[in-house]
Coordinates of C-alpha atoms in Angstrom, one line a residue:
M1 CA 31.6 171.4 79.5
H2 CA 27.7 171.9 79.4
S3 CA 25.5 173.5 81.8
V4 CA 23.2 170.8 83.2
D5 CA 20.3 173.1 82.5
N6 CA 21.0 173.1 78.8
C7 CA 22.7 169.8 77.9
Q8 CA 20.5 167.9 75.6
E9 CA 23.4 166.9 73.6
V10 CA 25.0 165.2 76.6
I11 CA 21.6 163.7 77.6
N12 CA 21.3 162.2 74.1
E13 CA 24.8 160.7 74.4
I14 CA 24.1 159.1 78.0
E15 CA 20.8 157.8 76.6
K16 CA 22.8 156.0 73.8
E17 CA 25.4 154.8 76.3
Y18 CA 22.8 153.2 78.5
W19 CA 20.3 152.0 76.1
G20 CA 22.5 151.3 73.1
N21 CA 23.2 153.1 69.7
T22 CA 19.6 154.2 69.1
G23 CA 19.0 155.6 72.6
I24 CA 15.5 155.4 74.1
N25 CA 13.4 154.6 71.0
E26 CA 9.6 154.3 70.9
A27 CA 9.6 150.5 71.2
T28 CA 11.8 150.8 74.4
R29 CA 9.3 153.3 75.9
I30 CA 6.3 151.1 75.2
Y31 CA 7.8 147.7 76.4
N32 CA 9.9 149.1 79.1
A33 CA 7.9 151.9 80.4
W34 CA 8.8 151.3 84.2
Y35 CA 12.6 151.1 83.4
V36 CA 12.4 154.3 81.2
E37 CA 10.6 156.0 84.1
Q38 CA 13.2 155.0 86.6
Y39 CA 16.0 155.9 84.2
N40 CA 14.7 159.4 83.6
K41 CA 14.2 159.8 87.2
N42 CA 17.8 158.7 88.1
L43 CA 19.3 160.8 85.3
K44 CA 17.4 163.9 86.5
E45 CA 18.6 163.3 90.1
T46 CA 22.2 162.5 88.9
L47 CA 22.4 165.8 86.8
S48 CA 21.0 167.9 89.6
M49 CA 24.2 167.0 91.6
F50 CA 26.5 169.0 89.2
D51 CA 26.7 172.4 87.5
H52 CA 28.5 171.3 84.4
I53 CA 29.1 167.9 82.5
S54 CA 31.3 167.0 79.6
N55 CA 30.6 165.0 76.6
A56 CA 31.6 161.3 76.7
L57 CA 35.4 160.8 76.9
H58 CA 37.3 158.5 74.6
K59 CA 33.9 157.4 73.0
S60 CA 33.2 155.8 76.5
C61 CA 30.7 156.0 79.2
F62 CA 32.9 158.4 81.2
H63 CA 32.0 162.1 81.8
I64 CA 33.8 164.8 83.6
V65 CA 31.4 166.6 86.1
Q66 CA 31.9 169.9 87.8
K67 CA 30.3 171.2 91.0
G68 CA 31.4 174.8 92.1
T69 CA 35.1 174.9 91.4
R70 CA 35.7 171.2 91.8
F71 CA 35.8 168.4 89.2
G72 CA 35.1 164.7 89.4
M73 CA 34.2 161.7 87.0
L74 CA 30.8 160.2 86.3
M75 CA 30.3 156.7 84.9
V76 CA 27.2 155.5 83.1
S77 CA 26.7 151.8 83.7
S78 CA 24.0 149.3 83.1
S79 CA 25.3 147.1 86.0
G80 CA 24.7 148.2 89.7
R81 CA 23.8 151.7 90.2
R82 CA 23.2 153.4 86.7
F83 CA 25.1 156.5 87.4
T84 CA 28.3 156.2 89.5
I85 CA 30.8 158.8 90.7
I86 CA 34.1 157.0 90.1
I87 CA 36.4 160.0 90.9
P88 CA 35.3 162.2 93.8
I89 CA 34.3 165.8 93.0
E90 CA 37.3 167.3 95.0
Y91 CA 39.9 168.2 92.2
I92 CA 40.8 171.5 90.7
H93 CA 40.9 170.0 87.2
I94 CA 40.8 166.7 85.5
I95 CA 42.2 165.8 82.1
P96 CA 41.9 162.6 80.0
L97 CA 45.5 161.2 79.6
A98 CA 45.4 158.0 77.7
Y99 CA 43.4 154.9 76.9
I100 CA 45.2 151.6 77.6
N101 CA 43.9 148.4 76.0
G102 CA 42.7 145.9 78.6
K103 CA 42.8 148.7 81.3
G104 CA 40.6 151.4 80.1
S105 CA 40.9 155.1 80.3
V106 CA 43.5 157.0 82.5
Y107 CA 42.7 160.5 84.0
M108 CA 45.1 162.8 85.6
A109 CA 43.9 165.3 88.3
L110 CA 45.2 168.6 89.9
N111 CA 44.8 168.6 93.7
E112 CA 44.6 171.6 96.1
D113 CA 48.3 171.7 96.4
F114 CA 48.6 172.2 92.6
K115 CA 50.1 168.8 92.1
W116 CA 49.2 166.3 89.4
G117 CA 48.5 162.7 90.1
I118 CA 46.1 159.8 88.9
P119 CA 43.4 159.2 91.4
K120 CA 41.9 155.9 92.2
T121 CA 38.8 154.8 90.5
I122 CA 36.4 151.9 90.9
S123 CA 37.1 150.7 87.3
W124 CA 40.9 151.0 86.9
Y125 CA 43.0 149.5 89.6
P126 CA 40.1 149.4 92.1
G127 CA 40.9 151.3 95.4
K128 CA 44.3 152.2 94.5
E129 CA 46.0 155.5 93.7
I130 CA 47.7 154.9 90.5
L131 CA 50.1 157.8 90.7
P132 CA 50.7 160.0 93.9
F133 CA 49.9 163.7 93.9
E134 CA 53.5 164.8 93.6
F135 CA 54.2 165.7 90.1
D136 CA 54.3 169.0 88.0
D137 CA 53.1 167.3 84.9
I138 CA 52.3 163.9 83.6
N139 CA 52.5 162.4 79.9
P140 CA 50.7 159.5 78.6
P141 CA 52.1 156.1 79.8
T142 CA 53.5 153.0 78.3
E143 CA 53.2 149.7 80.1
D144 CA 52.7 151.6 83.4
F145 CA 55.7 153.6 82.8
Y146 CA 54.8 157.4 83.1
P147 CA 56.9 160.2 82.0
V148 CA 56.7 162.7 84.9
K149 CA 57.9 166.2 85.7
V150 CA 59.3 166.9 89.2
H151 CA 60.9 170.4 90.1
G152 CA 61.0 171.4 86.4
K153 CA 62.7 168.1 85.0
W154 CA 61.3 165.1 83.5
G155 CA 62.0 161.5 84.3
L156 CA 60.4 158.0 84.1
Y157 CA 58.1 156.6 86.9
Y158 CA 56.9 153.0 87.2
A159 CA 53.4 153.1 88.5
L160 CA 53.0 149.5 89.8
K161 CA 56.0 149.7 92.3
K162 CA 55.9 153.5 92.8
D163 CA 59.6 153.8 91.7
M164 CA 61.2 156.5 89.7
V165 CA 63.3 154.3 87.2
I166 CA 64.9 157.3 85.5
E167 CA 65.5 160.3 87.8
P168 CA 64.2 163.6 86.7
Q169 CA 67.0 165.4 84.8
Y170 CA 65.6 166.3 81.3
D171 CA 64.2 169.6 80.2
D172 CA 61.3 168.0 78.3
S173 CA 59.9 164.7 77.2
L174 CA 57.4 163.4 74.8
G175 CA 56.9 159.8 75.9
L176 CA 58.3 156.3 76.0
S177 CA 57.7 154.2 72.8
E178 CA 59.1 150.9 71.7
G179 CA 61.5 151.0 74.6
L180 CA 63.0 154.4 73.8
F181 CA 62.3 157.6 75.8
A182 CA 62.2 160.8 73.8
V183 CA 63.8 163.6 75.9
K184 CA 65.3 167.1 75.5
K185 CA 68.6 168.1 77.0
D186 CA 70.6 171.3 76.6
G187 CA 68.0 172.6 73.8
K188 CA 68.3 169.4 71.7
W189 CA 66.2 166.2 71.4
G190 CA 67.4 162.7 71.5
F191 CA 66.5 159.2 73.0
V192 CA 67.5 157.1 76.0
D193 CA 66.5 153.6 76.7
V194 CA 64.9 152.4 80.0
F195 CA 68.3 152.0 81.6
D196 CA 68.9 155.7 80.9
H197 CA 71.6 154.9 78.3
I198 CA 71.9 157.3 75.5
V199 CA 70.9 155.5 72.3
I200 CA 70.4 158.4 69.8
P201 CA 72.4 161.6 70.7
F202 CA 70.9 164.9 71.5
E203 CA 71.2 166.6 68.1
Y204 CA 67.8 167.2 66.9
E205 CA 65.6 170.2 66.9
S206 CA 62.5 168.0 67.1
V207 CA 61.7 164.3 67.1
S208 CA 58.5 162.1 67.3
C209 CA 58.0 159.0 69.4
F210 CA 58.8 155.8 67.7
R211 CA 56.2 154.1 65.6
G212 CA 56.8 151.0 63.5
G213 CA 60.5 151.2 64.1
Y214 CA 61.1 154.8 63.2
S215 CA 61.0 158.4 64.4
H216 CA 60.4 161.5 62.4
A217 CA 63.1 164.0 63.3
I218 CA 64.3 167.5 62.2
K219 CA 68.0 168.1 62.5
Y220 CA 68.3 171.5 60.9
S221 CA 65.1 173.5 60.6
F222 CA 66.8 176.3 58.3
M223 CA 67.6 173.5 55.7
E224 CA 65.3 172.8 52.7
N225 CA 62.3 170.5 53.6
D226 CA 63.2 171.3 57.3
G227 CA 66.0 168.7 57.2
S228 CA 63.5 165.9 58.0
V229 CA 65.0 162.5 58.3
L230 CA 63.7 159.2 59.7
L231 CA 65.6 157.6 62.6
D232 CA 65.8 153.8 63.4
H233 CA 66.4 152.2 66.8
C234 CA 70.2 152.4 66.4
G235 CA 70.1 156.2 65.4
N236 CA 70.8 155.7 61.7
E237 CA 69.2 158.4 59.5
L238 CA 67.2 156.8 56.6
F239 CA 65.6 157.9 53.4
F240 CA 63.2 155.3 52.0
K241 CA 63.1 155.0 48.2
N242 CA 59.6 153.8 48.5
Y243 CA 57.9 157.0 49.9
K244 CA 55.1 155.0 51.1
L245 CA 57.2 153.4 53.9
A246 CA 57.7 156.7 55.7
D247 CA 54.0 156.7 56.6
N248 CA 53.5 155.2 60.0
E249 CA 49.9 154.2 59.2
Y250 CA 51.2 152.4 55.9
R251 CA 53.8 150.5 57.9
A252 CA 51.3 149.5 60.6
K253 CA 49.4 147.5 58.0
I254 CA 52.2 145.5 56.6
S255 CA 51.2 141.7 56.7
I256 CA 53.0 138.3 56.1
K257 CA 51.9 136.0 53.2
E258 CA 53.0 132.5 52.1
S259 CA 54.3 131.4 48.7
Y260 CA 55.3 128.0 47.3
D261 CA 58.4 127.0 45.0
N262 CA 58.9 123.5 44.2
H263 CA 56.8 122.5 47.0
N264 CA 58.8 124.5 49.4
R265 CA 57.0 127.0 51.5
F266 CA 58.2 130.5 51.8
Y267 CA 57.1 133.9 53.3
Y268 CA 57.0 137.4 52.1
A269 CA 55.6 140.8 53.2
V270 CA 53.1 143.2 51.5
G271 CA 51.8 146.5 52.3
P272 CA 48.1 147.3 52.7
D273 CA 47.9 148.1 49.0
E274 CA 49.2 144.5 48.4
E275 CA 52.6 145.9 47.0
I276 CA 55.3 143.3 47.8
L277 CA 57.8 144.7 50.2
I278 CA 59.8 141.6 51.1
P279 CA 60.3 139.3 48.0
K280 CA 58.7 135.9 47.4
N281 CA 60.6 132.7 47.5
K282 CA 63.5 133.8 49.5
Y283 CA 62.8 133.6 53.2
R284 CA 61.8 130.2 54.7
Y285 CA 60.4 132.0 57.8
L286 CA 59.3 135.5 58.3
G287 CA 57.9 136.9 61.4
G288 CA 55.5 139.7 61.9
Y289 CA 56.7 143.2 61.4
R290 CA 57.2 145.0 64.8
E291 CA 59.4 148.0 65.9
G292 CA 60.8 148.0 62.3
L293 CA 62.1 144.5 62.1
F294 CA 61.0 141.1 60.9
A295 CA 62.6 137.8 62.2
A296 CA 63.8 136.2 59.2
S297 CA 65.6 132.8 58.0
I298 CA 66.9 132.0 54.7
D299 CA 68.1 128.5 55.3
G300 CA 65.3 127.3 57.7
E301 CA 68.1 126.6 60.3
T302 CA 69.2 129.9 61.7
Y303 CA 67.4 133.2 61.9
G304 CA 68.2 137.0 62.6
Y305 CA 66.4 140.3 62.0
I306 CA 66.1 142.4 58.8
D307 CA 64.4 145.9 58.3
I308 CA 62.0 146.8 55.6
N309 CA 64.8 147.4 53.1
E310 CA 66.1 143.8 53.8
K311 CA 69.2 145.1 55.6
I312 CA 70.4 142.6 58.1
V313 CA 70.2 144.4 61.4
I314 CA 70.8 141.4 63.7
P315 CA 72.9 138.5 62.1
F316 CA 71.4 135.3 61.2
Q317 CA 73.0 133.4 64.3
Y318 CA 70.1 132.2 66.4
Q319 CA 68.4 128.7 66.2
I320 CA 65.1 127.9 64.9
E321 CA 63.4 125.1 66.9
R322 CA 62.5 121.9 65.2
Y323 CA 59.4 121.9 63.0
P324 CA 58.2 125.4 63.6
S325 CA 54.6 126.0 62.6
S326 CA 55.1 129.8 62.6
F327 CA 57.5 132.5 63.8
G328 CA 55.2 133.6 66.6
G329 CA 56.9 135.0 69.7
R330 CA 59.9 136.3 67.8
E331 CA 58.8 139.8 67.6
F332 CA 60.3 142.7 69.4
H333 CA 58.4 144.3 72.3
F334 CA 59.5 147.3 74.2
G335 CA 62.9 147.2 72.6
F336 CA 63.6 143.7 73.5
V337 CA 63.2 140.3 72.1
C338 CA 63.9 136.6 73.2
V339 CA 66.1 134.7 70.9
K340 CA 67.2 131.0 71.0
L341 CA 71.0 130.3 71.1
N342 CA 72.5 128.3 68.2
N343 CA 74.8 126.3 70.5
S344 CA 73.0 122.9 70.0
K345 CA 70.3 121.5 67.7
Y346 CA 68.0 120.6 70.5
S347 CA 69.1 123.4 72.8
Q348 CA 66.5 125.3 74.8
E349 CA 68.7 128.2 75.9
C350 CA 67.6 131.6 75.0
I351 CA 68.6 135.1 76.0
L352 CA 66.9 138.7 75.8
I353 CA 68.5 141.1 73.5
N354 CA 67.9 144.7 72.1
H355 CA 68.0 146.2 68.7
L356 CA 71.8 146.4 68.9
N357 CA 72.0 142.6 69.4
E358 CA 73.3 143.2 72.9
Q359 CA 72.2 141.0 75.7
V360 CA 70.2 142.9 78.2
F361 CA 69.7 140.3 81.0
P362 CA 72.7 138.5 82.2
Y363 CA 71.2 135.1 82.7
T364 CA 70.2 132.4 80.3
F365 CA 66.8 131.0 80.1
H366 CA 66.2 127.2 79.6
S367 CA 63.0 127.4 77.6
D368 CA 62.1 127.1 74.0
I369 CA 61.1 130.8 74.0
L370 CA 59.7 133.6 76.2
C371 CA 56.6 135.3 75.0
Y372 CA 55.7 138.9 75.8
S373 CA 52.5 139.7 77.7
N374 CA 51.4 142.6 80.0
G375 CA 54.9 144.0 80.6
R376 CA 56.5 140.5 81.3
F377 CA 58.5 137.9 79.3
E378 CA 57.1 134.5 80.2
A379 CA 57.2 130.9 79.4
T380 CA 54.1 129.5 77.7
G381 CA 51.8 126.7 79.2
W382 CA 53.4 124.8 82.0
S383 CA 57.0 125.2 80.8
K384 CA 59.7 126.8 83.2
I385 CA 62.5 129.1 82.5
G386 CA 65.2 127.3 84.2
D387 CA 66.3 126.3 87.8
R388 CA 68.1 129.7 88.2
F389 CA 64.7 131.4 88.4
K390 CA 62.1 131.4 91.1
R391 CA 59.2 132.3 88.7
S392 CA 58.3 131.4 85.1
Q393 CA 58.3 135.1 84.2
I394 CA 60.4 138.3 84.3
S395 CA 59.1 141.7 84.1
L396 CA 60.5 144.9 82.5
Y397 CA 60.9 146.2 85.9
D398 CA 63.1 143.2 86.8
I399 CA 65.2 143.7 83.8
I400 CA 65.7 147.5 84.7
N401 CA 66.6 146.6 88.4
C402 CA 69.0 143.8 87.3
K403 CA 71.0 146.2 85.0
K404 CA 71.1 148.7 88.0
G405 CA 72.7 146.0 90.2
K406 CA 69.8 145.9 92.6
D407 CA 69.0 142.8 94.8
M408 CA 67.2 140.0 92.7
S409 CA 67.0 137.4 95.4
H410 CA 63.2 137.6 94.9
L411 CA 63.8 136.2 91.3
I412 CA 67.3 134.7 91.0
R413 CA 68.5 131.5 92.9
T414 CA 72.0 131.3 94.2
D415 CA 74.0 128.1 93.2
A416 CA 73.4 126.7 96.7
E417 CA 69.6 127.3 96.3
I418 CA 69.6 125.5 92.8
E419 CA 71.2 122.5 94.4
V420 CA 68.5 122.4 97.2
E421 CA 65.9 122.8 94.6
R422 CA 67.2 119.9 92.3
R423 CA 67.6 117.5 95.4
R424 CA 64.0 118.3 96.4
R425 CA 62.8 117.4 92.8
K426 CA 64.8 114.3 93.0
R427 CA 63.3 113.0 96.2
Q428 CA 59.9 113.8 94.8
R429 CA 60.7 111.7 91.7
E430 CA 62.0 108.9 93.9
M431 CA 58.6 108.8 95.7
E432 CA 56.6 108.6 92.6
E433 CA 55.7 105.0 91.3
P434 CA 58.2 104.3 88.5
Y435 CA 56.7 104.4 85.0
Q436 CA 56.7 101.0 83.0
W437 CA 58.3 101.6 79.5
T438 CA 56.4 99.8 76.7
E439 CA 57.1 99.1 73.1
E440 CA 54.8 101.8 72.0
D441 CA 56.9 104.3 73.9
S442 CA 60.1 102.8 72.3
W443 CA 58.4 103.2 68.9
D444 CA 57.5 106.8 69.8
A445 CA 61.1 107.6 70.7
M446 CA 62.5 106.0 67.7
T447 CA 60.2 107.7 65.2
D448 CA 59.8 111.1 66.9
G449 CA 59.2 113.6 64.0
M450 CA 59.8 111.1 61.2
Y451 CA 56.0 110.6 60.3
G452 CA 54.3 113.4 61.9
D453 CA 50.8 113.2 63.4
Y454 CA 48.1 111.2 61.9
P455 CA 44.9 113.2 61.0
D456 CA 42.6 111.2 63.4
G457 CA 44.9 110.7 66.3
D458 CA 47.9 108.6 67.3
V459 CA 49.7 106.1 65.4
D460 CA 47.8 102.9 64.6
Y461 CA 50.2 100.4 66.4
E462 CA 48.3 97.3 65.4
V463 CA 49.2 98.1 61.8
L464 CA 52.8 98.7 62.7
G465 CA 52.9 95.2 64.5
F466 CA 52.6 96.2 68.1

């Protein structure tokens, strides 16, 4: 924190935040003299309100400010008022907690009762208190799931619904990553999933949160090289022959490329140094690397999941849709992925599974695929996910509550409700004017997928004799 009487460093930062990377340069002073004068006046008046001010946080336009023994938050903005108090100066302490893409920065504050919470701001969930002030400590969130400490024990709190999804029971925690919660119990570290099921036993002296499918752990510190191991999502201890793969940053830059053999297209994976990690001319399809796994297919008909060592983690038992242009949407998110069942060539039934190939949601979706976005698995475009569902998406919170046996009537229809819905749609179709089937429609049906799309549009029916 800097005294407002001697904070030229902060003033220079604020000038750059408001005027751009160069701050107030000479050209700006000449051609925008009135604006510069107003800016300096507003800045002086704003700083006079505080005793201390911090440097910019998270390389953004936010500054912690102090008046007496209380702290708040100042935002520098070029729209509306130029300097705005977004968190009132009424807290004993404020700490930057995390930066969340698409939502901005999160700040935890300590109130007069010495309880931590996350106050409302005008820039993040406007007008809403993100976390109530009832916690002993808070760790950085993942998808609105916050590790929190209550009465000396750690649990997992879902901010959007103000619900404790994992009751406080652990001695310590690091955070939630890739669907696994790093927690400490009886002096040892392990991992539980969002259902509070033990996935990796409590037998490690230290662990790291999962990144790129693996956690760095130490089992026995008295061993040579500290007994360091890499853990995968199934709890297996691994040792990479290629030492580069143990580096989180290296794995984060793995990319997928194409190769051709006898006019057939294949996919392979390379590292950031262009070293081939998954060989050429073997996999007809290969999805993006996420949470330690690739979606992969050898025959072009069924797919499963392999790790960076080409070990088959999930068998090749799921159906590839007809004529896929890519393997997008088949990556793991939050420890889950949507896969298409192999019970019919033209089936659109899919389910949600975890890294252990276990179905985590008891219902089947009648959709080609569910993609992940903002904490939800949802159908793309105008497609639905089946008559069983009242919405075209399910959230992570829905999945957790269903596993706990809670009431799902807001999402799931009963058999009777499904029948009512089908009758309603049938009456609606009967009221519509019937479509007149043409010869062109017949040709489309007969040749579907045989000739592909013409570059300049549809089939030239006159050439075909229609």
